[in-house]
Coordinates of C-alpha atoms and ligand atoms in Angstrom, one line a residue:
M29 CA 5.5 17.6 22.9
S30 CA 4.4 16.9 26.4
D31 CA 6.6 14.9 28.6
D32 CA 4.2 12.1 29.2
R33 CA 3.9 11.2 25.5
L34 CA 5.5 7.8 24.5
I35 CA 6.4 7.7 20.8
I36 CA 6.0 4.3 19.2
F37 CA 8.6 3.8 16.3
D38 CA 7.6 0.7 14.4
T39 CA 10.4 -1.1 12.5
T40 CA 8.6 -4.3 11.5
L41 CA 9.2 -3.4 7.9
R42 CA 12.8 -2.8 8.3
D43 CA 14.4 -4.6 11.4
G44 CA 11.6 -7.0 11.5
E45 CA 12.1 -8.1 8.0
Q46 CA 15.6 -9.2 9.0
S47 CA 14.0 -12.2 10.5
P48 CA 15.1 -15.3 8.4
G49 CA 12.3 -16.1 5.9
A50 CA 10.3 -13.0 6.7
S51 CA 10.9 -11.2 3.5
M52 CA 7.9 -9.4 2.3
N53 CA 7.0 -8.3 -1.3
L54 CA 5.9 -4.7 -2.0
A55 CA 2.2 -5.3 -1.8
E56 CA 2.6 -7.0 1.6
K57 CA 4.7 -4.1 2.9
I58 CA 2.2 -1.5 1.8
E59 CA -0.6 -3.6 3.4
I60 CA 1.3 -3.7 6.7
A61 CA 2.2 0.0 6.6
H62 CA -1.6 0.8 6.3
A63 CA -2.3 -1.5 9.4
L64 CA 0.4 0.2 11.3
R65 CA -1.2 3.6 10.6
E66 CA -4.5 2.4 11.6
L67 CA -2.9 0.9 14.8
G68 CA -1.7 4.5 15.5
V69 CA 2.1 4.2 15.5
D70 CA 3.9 7.5 15.4
V71 CA 6.8 6.4 13.1
I72 CA 7.0 3.8 10.5
E73 CA 10.5 2.8 9.5
A74 CA 9.7 1.5 6.0
G75 CA 13.3 0.1 5.1
F76 CA 16.8 0.6 4.2
P77 CA 16.7 2.1 0.8
I78 CA 20.4 1.5 -0.2
A79 CA 20.0 -2.1 0.7
S80 CA 18.2 -3.3 -2.5
P81 CA 16.0 -1.9 -5.3
G82 CA 13.1 -3.7 -3.5
D83 CA 13.8 -1.9 -0.4
F84 CA 14.0 1.5 -2.1
E85 CA 10.7 0.8 -3.9
A86 CA 8.9 -0.1 -0.6
V87 CA 10.2 3.0 1.3
Q88 CA 9.2 5.2 -1.7
A89 CA 5.7 3.5 -2.0
V90 CA 5.0 3.8 1.7
A91 CA 6.3 7.4 1.7
R92 CA 3.8 8.2 -1.1
Q93 CA 0.8 6.2 0.0
V94 CA 0.6 6.1 3.8
N95 CA -0.3 9.4 5.4
G96 CA -0.2 10.4 9.0
P97 CA 2.8 8.7 10.6
I98 CA 6.4 9.9 10.1
I99 CA 8.0 7.7 7.4
C100 CA 11.5 6.8 8.3
G101 CA 14.3 5.4 6.1
L102 CA 17.7 4.0 7.4
A103 CA 21.1 5.0 6.1
R104 CA 24.6 4.2 7.0
C105 CA 26.8 7.3 7.8
N106 CA 27.9 7.9 4.2
P107 CA 26.8 10.3 1.4
V108 CA 25.5 7.5 -0.9
D109 CA 23.3 5.9 1.6
I110 CA 21.9 9.2 2.9
D111 CA 21.3 10.5 -0.7
R112 CA 19.5 7.3 -1.6
A113 CA 17.4 7.4 1.6
W114 CA 16.3 11.0 0.8
E115 CA 15.4 10.0 -2.8
A116 CA 13.0 7.3 -1.4
L117 CA 11.6 9.5 1.3
R118 CA 11.3 12.9 -0.5
D119 CA 7.4 12.6 -1.2
A120 CA 6.5 11.7 2.4
S121 CA 4.6 14.4 4.1
R122 CA 6.6 13.8 7.3
P123 CA 9.9 12.3 6.2
R124 CA 12.7 11.2 8.7
I125 CA 16.3 10.1 7.8
H126 CA 17.7 7.6 10.3
V127 CA 21.6 7.5 10.1
F128 CA 23.6 5.0 12.1
L129 CA 27.3 4.4 12.7
A130 CA 28.8 1.7 15.0
T131 CA 30.6 3.1 18.1
S132 CA 31.6 0.1 20.1
A133 CA 35.2 -0.9 20.3
I134 CA 34.7 -4.3 18.7
H135 CA 32.9 -2.7 15.7
R136 CA 35.4 0.1 15.4
E137 CA 38.3 -2.2 15.3
F138 CA 37.0 -5.2 13.2
K139 CA 34.1 -3.9 11.2
L140 CA 34.9 -0.2 10.4
K141 CA 38.7 -0.1 11.1
M142 CA 38.2 3.4 12.2
D143 CA 39.6 5.2 15.3
K144 CA 37.5 7.3 17.7
D145 CA 38.2 10.6 16.0
E146 CA 37.2 9.2 12.7
I147 CA 34.0 7.9 14.1
I148 CA 33.1 11.4 15.5
Q149 CA 34.0 13.0 12.2
R150 CA 32.0 10.5 10.2
A151 CA 28.9 10.9 12.5
V152 CA 28.9 14.6 12.3
E153 CA 29.3 14.5 8.4
G154 CA 26.4 12.1 8.1
V155 CA 24.0 13.9 10.3
S156 CA 24.9 17.3 8.7
R157 CA 24.4 15.8 5.2
A158 CA 21.0 14.4 6.2
K159 CA 20.1 17.6 7.8
G160 CA 20.6 19.4 4.4
Y161 CA 17.5 17.3 3.3
C162 CA 15.2 17.4 6.2
D163 CA 14.7 18.6 9.7
D164 CA 13.8 15.4 11.3
I165 CA 17.0 13.4 11.9
E166 CA 17.5 10.3 13.9
F167 CA 21.1 9.2 14.8
S168 CA 22.0 5.7 16.2
P169 CA 25.4 4.9 17.5
E170 CA 25.1 1.1 16.6
D171 CA 26.1 -1.3 19.4
A172 CA 25.8 1.6 21.9
A173 CA 25.1 -0.9 24.8
R174 CA 28.7 -2.2 24.4
T175 CA 30.3 1.3 23.7
E176 CA 32.5 2.9 26.5
L177 CA 30.3 5.4 28.1
D178 CA 32.6 8.4 27.9
F179 CA 33.1 7.8 24.2
L180 CA 29.4 7.3 23.6
A181 CA 28.7 10.6 25.3
E182 CA 31.2 12.4 23.2
V183 CA 29.9 10.9 19.9
V184 CA 26.3 11.7 20.7
E185 CA 27.0 15.2 21.9
R186 CA 28.7 16.0 18.5
A187 CA 25.9 14.2 16.6
L188 CA 23.3 16.4 18.5
A189 CA 25.1 19.5 17.8
A190 CA 25.1 18.7 14.0
G191 CA 21.3 18.5 14.0
T192 CA 20.1 15.3 15.4
T193 CA 16.5 15.5 16.7
T194 CA 15.9 12.0 17.9
L195 CA 18.8 10.2 19.6
N196 CA 18.6 6.4 19.6
I197 CA 20.5 4.3 22.1
P198 CA 20.4 0.8 20.5
D199 CA 21.3 -2.5 22.2
T200 CA 22.0 -4.1 18.8
V201 CA 23.1 -7.4 20.1
G202 CA 20.8 -7.8 23.1
Y203 CA 23.5 -7.7 25.6
A204 CA 22.2 -5.2 28.1
V205 CA 20.5 -5.8 31.4
P206 CA 17.9 -3.5 32.8
S207 CA 19.7 -1.7 35.6
Q208 CA 22.9 -1.1 33.6
Y209 CA 21.0 0.1 30.5
A210 CA 19.1 2.5 32.7
A211 CA 22.4 3.7 34.2
A212 CA 23.8 4.3 30.6
I213 CA 20.8 6.5 29.7
R214 CA 21.0 8.3 33.1
H215 CA 24.7 9.0 32.4
L216 CA 24.0 10.4 28.9
K217 CA 21.1 12.6 30.4
K218 CA 23.5 14.0 32.9
T219 CA 26.7 14.6 30.8
V220 CA 25.6 15.3 27.2
R221 CA 25.0 18.9 26.3
G222 CA 21.7 19.5 24.3
I223 CA 20.2 16.1 25.2
D224 CA 17.2 17.7 26.9
D225 CA 16.2 19.3 23.5
V226 CA 15.9 15.9 21.7
V227 CA 13.9 12.8 22.0
I228 CA 15.8 9.8 23.5
S229 CA 14.9 6.6 21.8
V230 CA 15.7 3.0 22.6
H231 CA 16.2 0.0 20.3
C232 CA 16.6 -3.3 22.1
H233 CA 17.2 -6.8 20.9
N234 CA 15.8 -9.9 22.6
D235 CA 18.8 -12.3 22.7
L236 CA 18.6 -12.6 26.5
G237 CA 14.8 -12.2 26.6
L238 CA 15.2 -8.6 27.9
A239 CA 14.2 -6.4 25.0
V240 CA 10.9 -5.3 26.5
A241 CA 12.3 -5.0 30.1
N242 CA 15.2 -2.9 28.9
S243 CA 13.0 -0.6 26.9
L244 CA 10.6 -0.1 29.7
T245 CA 13.4 0.7 32.1
A246 CA 14.8 3.2 29.8
L247 CA 11.5 5.0 29.9
K248 CA 11.8 5.5 33.6
E249 CA 15.0 7.3 32.8
G250 CA 13.4 9.6 30.4
A251 CA 13.5 7.9 27.1
R252 CA 10.4 8.8 25.1
Q253 CA 10.6 6.7 21.9
V254 CA 10.6 2.9 21.8
E255 CA 11.6 1.1 18.6
C256 CA 9.8 -2.0 18.3
T257 CA 8.2 -4.5 15.9
I258 CA 4.9 -6.4 15.9
N259 CA 5.0 -9.8 17.5
G260 CA 8.6 -8.9 18.4
L261 CA 9.7 -10.0 14.9
G262 CA 13.4 -9.5 14.0
E263 CA 16.6 -11.3 13.4
R264 CA 17.7 -13.9 15.9
A265 CA 15.6 -13.7 19.0
G266 CA 13.9 -10.6 17.6
N267 CA 13.2 -7.0 18.6
C268 CA 11.3 -5.4 21.4
A269 CA 7.6 -6.4 21.0
L270 CA 5.4 -3.4 20.2
E271 CA 2.2 -5.0 21.8
E272 CA 4.1 -5.8 25.0
V273 CA 5.6 -2.3 25.6
V274 CA 2.3 -0.6 24.7
M275 CA 0.2 -2.8 27.0
A276 CA 2.8 -2.6 29.8
A277 CA 2.7 1.2 29.6
K278 CA -1.1 1.2 29.5
T279 CA -1.8 -1.5 32.1
R280 CA 0.9 0.0 34.5
G281 CA 0.0 3.6 33.7
D282 CA 0.1 4.1 37.4
F283 CA 3.9 3.3 37.3
F284 CA 5.0 4.7 34.0
G285 CA 2.6 7.7 33.8
L286 CA 2.9 7.6 29.9
R287 CA 0.4 7.7 27.1
T288 CA 0.5 6.5 23.5
T289 CA -1.7 7.2 20.5
I290 CA -2.0 3.4 19.9
N291 CA -5.5 2.1 19.3
T292 CA -4.9 -1.1 21.4
K293 CA -7.9 -2.8 19.9
R294 CA -6.0 -3.0 16.7
L295 CA -3.1 -5.0 18.3
H296 CA -4.5 -8.4 17.8
P297 CA -5.7 -7.9 14.1
T298 CA -2.3 -6.4 13.2
S299 CA -0.4 -9.2 15.0
R300 CA -2.4 -11.6 12.9
L301 CA -1.8 -9.7 9.7
V302 CA 2.0 -9.8 10.3
A303 CA 2.0 -13.5 11.2
H304 CA 0.0 -14.4 8.1
V305 CA 2.2 -12.2 5.7
T306 CA 5.5 -13.4 7.0
G307 CA 4.4 -17.0 7.8
I308 CA 6.0 -16.8 11.3
Q309 CA 3.4 -17.8 13.7
V310 CA 3.2 -16.4 17.2
Q311 CA 3.8 -18.9 20.0
R312 CA 0.6 -19.9 22.0
N313 CA 1.9 -18.4 25.4
K314 CA 3.2 -15.2 23.9
A315 CA 2.1 -12.1 26.0
I316 CA -0.8 -10.0 24.8
V317 CA -1.3 -11.7 21.3
G318 CA -0.7 -15.4 21.9
L319 CA -3.5 -17.9 21.6
N320 CA -3.4 -18.6 25.3
A321 CA -2.7 -15.1 26.5
F322 CA -6.3 -14.8 27.9
A323 CA -7.1 -18.5 28.3
H324 CA -7.9 -19.6 31.9
E325 CA -7.5 -23.3 32.4
A326 CA -6.9 -23.9 36.1
G327 CA -10.2 -24.7 37.8
I328 CA -9.5 -22.3 40.8
H329 CA -8.7 -19.5 38.3
Q330 CA -11.9 -20.1 36.4
D331 CA -13.9 -20.0 39.7
G332 CA -12.4 -16.7 40.5
M333 CA -13.0 -15.4 36.9
L334 CA -16.6 -16.2 37.1
K335 CA -17.0 -14.4 40.4
E336 CA -15.0 -11.3 39.3
R337 CA -12.8 -11.2 36.2
R338 CA -10.1 -9.0 37.8
T339 CA -9.2 -11.8 40.3
Y340 CA -7.0 -13.2 37.6
E341 CA -7.1 -10.9 34.6
I342 CA -5.0 -7.6 34.5
M343 CA -6.1 -6.7 31.1
N344 CA -9.4 -7.0 29.1
P345 CA -9.2 -9.2 26.1
E346 CA -11.3 -6.9 24.2
D347 CA -9.0 -4.0 24.9
V348 CA -6.3 -5.8 22.7
G349 CA -8.9 -6.6 20.0
L350 CA -9.4 -10.2 20.8
P351 CA -12.6 -11.1 18.9
K352 CA -15.4 -11.9 21.2
T353 CA -16.9 -14.3 19.0
Q354 CA -15.2 -16.2 16.1
L355 CA -18.3 -17.1 14.2
V356 CA -19.1 -14.5 11.4
L357 CA -20.4 -15.0 8.0
G358 CA -22.3 -17.7 6.0
K359 CA -23.5 -18.6 2.5
H360 CA -26.1 -15.6 2.6
S361 CA -23.8 -12.9 3.7
G362 CA -23.5 -10.1 1.3
R363 CA -20.6 -8.2 -0.1
H364 CA -21.1 -5.3 2.3
A365 CA -20.9 -7.6 5.4
L366 CA -17.7 -9.0 3.9
R367 CA -16.1 -5.8 3.2
Q368 CA -16.8 -4.7 6.7
R369 CA -15.4 -7.9 8.2
V370 CA -12.2 -7.6 6.1
R371 CA -11.6 -4.2 7.3
D372 CA -12.2 -5.1 10.9
L373 CA -9.6 -7.9 10.6
G374 CA -7.0 -5.3 9.4
Y375 CA -6.9 -5.7 5.7
H376 CA -7.1 -2.7 3.3
L377 CA -8.1 -4.2 -0.1
D378 CA -8.9 -2.1 -3.1
D379 CA -12.1 -3.0 -5.1
E380 CA -10.6 -5.4 -7.5
Q381 CA -9.0 -7.3 -4.6
L382 CA -12.4 -7.3 -2.6
R383 CA -14.1 -8.7 -5.6
K384 CA -11.6 -11.6 -5.6
V385 CA -12.0 -12.3 -2.0
F386 CA -15.8 -12.1 -2.4
D387 CA -15.7 -14.6 -5.2
S388 CA -13.6 -17.1 -3.2
F389 CA -15.7 -16.4 -0.1
K390 CA -18.8 -17.4 -2.0
A391 CA -17.1 -20.6 -3.3
L392 CA -15.9 -21.5 0.2
A393 CA -19.3 -20.8 1.7
D394 CA -20.7 -23.4 -0.6
R395 CA -18.3 -26.0 0.7
K396 CA -18.5 -25.0 4.4
K397 CA -21.4 -24.4 6.6
V398 CA -19.8 -21.4 8.5
V399 CA -17.0 -19.2 7.5
Y400 CA -14.7 -18.1 10.5
D401 CA -12.4 -15.0 10.8
A402 CA -9.5 -17.1 10.1
D403 CA -11.0 -18.4 6.9
I404 CA -11.6 -14.7 5.8
E405 CA -8.1 -13.9 6.7
A406 CA -6.7 -16.8 4.7
L407 CA -8.7 -15.6 1.6
A408 CA -7.7 -12.0 2.0
E409 CA -4.1 -12.9 2.5
A410 CA -4.2 -15.1 -0.7
V411 CA -5.2 -12.1 -2.6
I412 CA -2.3 -9.9 -1.2
H413 CA 0.1 -12.7 -1.8
D414 CA -1.3 -12.8 -5.4
S415 CA 1.9 -11.4 -6.9
P416 CA 2.5 -12.6 -10.4
A417 CA 3.6 -16.2 -10.0
L418 CA 6.0 -18.0 -12.1
W419 CA 4.3 -21.4 -11.5
T420 CA 0.7 -22.2 -10.8
L421 CA -1.0 -25.5 -10.0
E422 CA -3.2 -26.8 -12.8
S423 CA -4.0 -30.2 -11.3
F424 CA -2.6 -33.0 -9.4
H425 CA -3.2 -36.6 -8.4
T426 CA -1.8 -38.7 -5.7
S427 CA -2.1 -42.3 -4.5
A428 CA -0.9 -44.0 -1.3
G429 CA -1.9 -46.8 0.9
T430 CA -0.4 -49.9 2.6
G431 CA 1.3 -52.1 0.3
T432 CA 1.4 -49.8 -2.7
L433 CA 4.0 -47.3 -4.0
P434 CA 3.0 -43.7 -3.1
M435 CA 3.1 -41.5 -6.2
A436 CA 2.1 -38.2 -7.5
G437 CA 1.3 -36.7 -10.9
V438 CA 1.2 -33.0 -11.3
A439 CA 0.6 -30.4 -14.0
L440 CA 1.9 -26.9 -13.5
R441 CA 1.3 -23.8 -15.7
H442 CA 4.3 -21.7 -16.3
A443 CA 4.1 -17.9 -16.6
D444 CA 5.2 -18.4 -20.3
G445 CA 1.8 -20.0 -20.8
N446 CA 3.0 -23.5 -21.3
R447 CA 1.8 -26.5 -19.2
Y448 CA 4.3 -29.0 -17.8
E449 CA 3.6 -32.3 -16.3
D450 CA 5.5 -35.0 -14.5
A451 CA 5.2 -37.8 -11.9
A452 CA 7.4 -39.2 -9.2
L453 CA 7.3 -41.8 -6.5
G454 CA 8.0 -40.8 -2.9
D455 CA 8.0 -41.9 0.8
G456 CA 4.3 -40.8 1.0
P457 CA 1.9 -38.8 -1.2
V458 CA 3.1 -35.5 0.0
D459 CA 6.8 -36.4 -0.5
A460 CA 6.0 -37.7 -4.0
L461 CA 4.1 -34.4 -4.7
F462 CA 7.0 -32.2 -3.7
K463 CA 9.4 -34.4 -5.6
T464 CA 7.4 -34.0 -8.7
I465 CA 7.0 -30.3 -8.4
E466 CA 10.8 -30.0 -8.0
R467 CA 11.4 -32.1 -11.2
I468 CA 9.0 -29.9 -13.1
T469 CA 10.4 -26.5 -11.9
G470 CA 14.0 -27.6 -11.9
I471 CA 14.3 -26.0 -8.5
S472 CA 15.3 -28.2 -5.6
V473 CA 15.2 -27.2 -1.8
Q474 CA 16.0 -28.7 1.5
L475 CA 12.8 -28.9 3.5
R476 CA 13.3 -27.6 7.0
D477 CA 9.7 -27.6 8.3
Y478 CA 6.4 -28.8 7.1
Q479 CA 3.3 -28.4 9.2
V480 CA -0.5 -28.9 8.5
R481 CA -3.0 -27.4 10.9
S482 CA -6.7 -26.7 10.8
V483 CA -7.4 -23.0 10.3
T484 CA -10.8 -23.2 12.1
V485 CA -12.9 -25.9 13.7
G486 CA -15.3 -28.6 12.5
E487 CA -15.0 -31.4 10.1
D488 CA -15.2 -29.1 7.1
A489 CA -12.5 -26.9 8.4
Q490 CA -9.8 -25.6 6.0
G491 CA -6.4 -27.0 6.3
E492 CA -3.3 -24.8 6.3
A493 CA -0.1 -26.2 5.1
S494 CA 3.1 -24.2 6.0
I495 CA 6.5 -25.0 4.5
E496 CA 9.9 -23.7 5.3
A497 CA 12.7 -24.7 3.1
E498 CA 16.3 -23.7 2.3
A499 CA 17.7 -22.9 -1.1
N500 CA 21.1 -21.3 -2.0
G501 CA 21.7 -20.6 1.7
R502 CA 18.5 -18.6 2.2
T503 CA 15.2 -19.6 3.9
Y504 CA 11.9 -19.5 2.1
R505 CA 8.4 -20.0 3.3
G506 CA 5.2 -21.0 1.6
R507 CA 1.6 -21.3 2.8
G508 CA -1.4 -22.9 1.2
I509 CA -5.0 -23.2 2.4
S510 CA -7.6 -25.7 1.2
T511 CA -10.2 -28.1 2.5
D512 CA -8.0 -30.8 1.0
I513 CA -4.8 -31.0 3.0
I514 CA -2.7 -32.6 0.1
E515 CA -3.8 -29.6 -2.1
A516 CA -3.0 -27.1 0.6
S517 CA 0.5 -28.8 0.8
A518 CA 0.9 -28.5 -3.0
L519 CA -0.1 -24.8 -2.9
A520 CA 2.3 -24.0 -0.1
F521 CA 5.2 -25.8 -1.8
I522 CA 4.5 -23.9 -5.2
Q523 CA 4.4 -20.6 -3.4
M524 CA 7.7 -21.4 -1.8
I525 CA 9.2 -22.4 -5.1
N526 CA 7.9 -19.2 -6.7
R527 CA 9.8 -17.2 -4.1
V528 CA 12.9 -19.1 -4.7
A529 CA 12.4 -18.5 -8.4
M530 CA 12.1 -14.9 -8.1
R531 CA 15.5 -14.7 -6.7
F532 CA 17.3 -17.6 -8.4
P533 CA 15.5 -18.6 -11.6
A534 CA 16.4 -22.2 -12.6
R535 CA 18.8 -22.1 -15.6
E536 CA 17.0 -22.8 -18.8
D537 CA 19.3 -25.5 -20.0
K538 CA 19.1 -27.3 -16.5
M539 CA 15.4 -26.8 -16.2
R540 CA 12.9 -29.5 -16.5
P541 CA 15.2 -32.1 -17.8
E542 CA 12.9 -35.0 -18.5
T543 CA 9.6 -33.2 -18.3
A544 CA 6.9 -33.6 -20.8
R545 CA 5.6 -30.3 -22.1
A546 CA 1.9 -30.4 -23.1
D547 CA 0.0 -28.1 -25.2
D548 CA -3.5 -27.0 -24.2
S549 CA -4.7 -28.4 -27.4
Q550 CA -3.4 -31.9 -26.6
P551 CA -4.9 -34.2 -24.1
T552 CA -2.9 -34.5 -21.0
S553 CA -1.6 -37.8 -19.5
S554 CA -3.8 -39.6 -17.2
A555 CA -1.3 -38.8 -14.3
A556 CA -2.1 -35.2 -14.5
A557 CA -5.9 -35.5 -14.6
S558 CA -7.0 -35.6 -11.0
Ligands
ZN605 ZN1 17.9 -3.8 15.4

């Protein structure tokens, strides 16, 4: 591989998913993996197979279905993890096993309770075992940035000798600063035997806002793989943002002299896809993919821009895939135009999913004059999210106003086929609605965030409600779209409840204590008829 080639290792599906509330289901992970392939990443880290059956399934599905990039699975340095990782990866056309073991003093002493010799021995055994399965082996000394440099050099030299092909130097806790991190890479380059035969990789966390800066500075020292996530997703302050590293290397090609295989025009659509699937929106002033990243407001800037764009713009918005025009489809647009638009927006739907999107598009176009990209995204995403739901909304009614008691009546359908109804009072119609849904499902949550925003523009714009809530110590999100914001709120709340129910089904005996159960054949109460 030539020396100016920058390898983009995406870990949105593995480290990105560590972000609280960002957990994705199988269909969503496959969707994102396809989008990453289209974006042109070199490596997709699809998960941590030993972590859960869901993670195993996701890695296996991506390994089987996504062709082109290297598919990577994570494993701790022990036989059980490594064997399980290989089981998930074995059908990939280009599999990689990524083994990691902490090396810093604080991890050795408190987490692993191992001394230096044991660490080295474990690392060698892990890499050797993985090497028995496939050629492409990545080794990460976890918390490398806080590891004594001499010991780090010793561990990685032994791991290289055992068959490592990519050596990752992670700043697991976001502690490094650029010049010091660069010095560590330089030291390893100088002292470790065999290091010139492998790819040096970096994996930086953003706790001090330095993940991208640290990654870039390592490239100047000879690192050639960057581990990153779309939108910088990841636990705590997140990981190094893929779009930022890629555009920095491209825009400052004069300085870095590196090239990637990333199709930068896919950056914006991929960013939107990940934001939609995870429910974690991108801040407006986020570099490259934020709503304001290319918005010029200051008068003097606008004047300069009109005379010559480059006076204030270092990148072309079209180069990162920012749509030139938002206006797309209308009532008379056909199936083919919709299919093309859905593809352009980064979704890979099968025929059945496309048929569903087309049906809901037609219904929406009847209600709205124009259908925008964001509307189409919302429809496509509803189809992807369409995993079998325990609870679905049948009907609801709310009332509110000055001098009256806000109340809601709701009818939900359970996956068992039965219909359940209830009603409750609340501090407002939305509060009453949520309380009623909690009563029916027997699942109660602590609401942490509730937002309603318009997806597009105009009086007939669709409203998007997003909800974040906590249950049993975990964070869950839900999202709903409708031209009626109360309905959007109900849909978002039910989606979130369904996610809680998938993990912690309410106990039958505790469930729905005073809830009326109605048969289809029987007329429902007036509260449920909206
Ligand atoms: Zn990480």
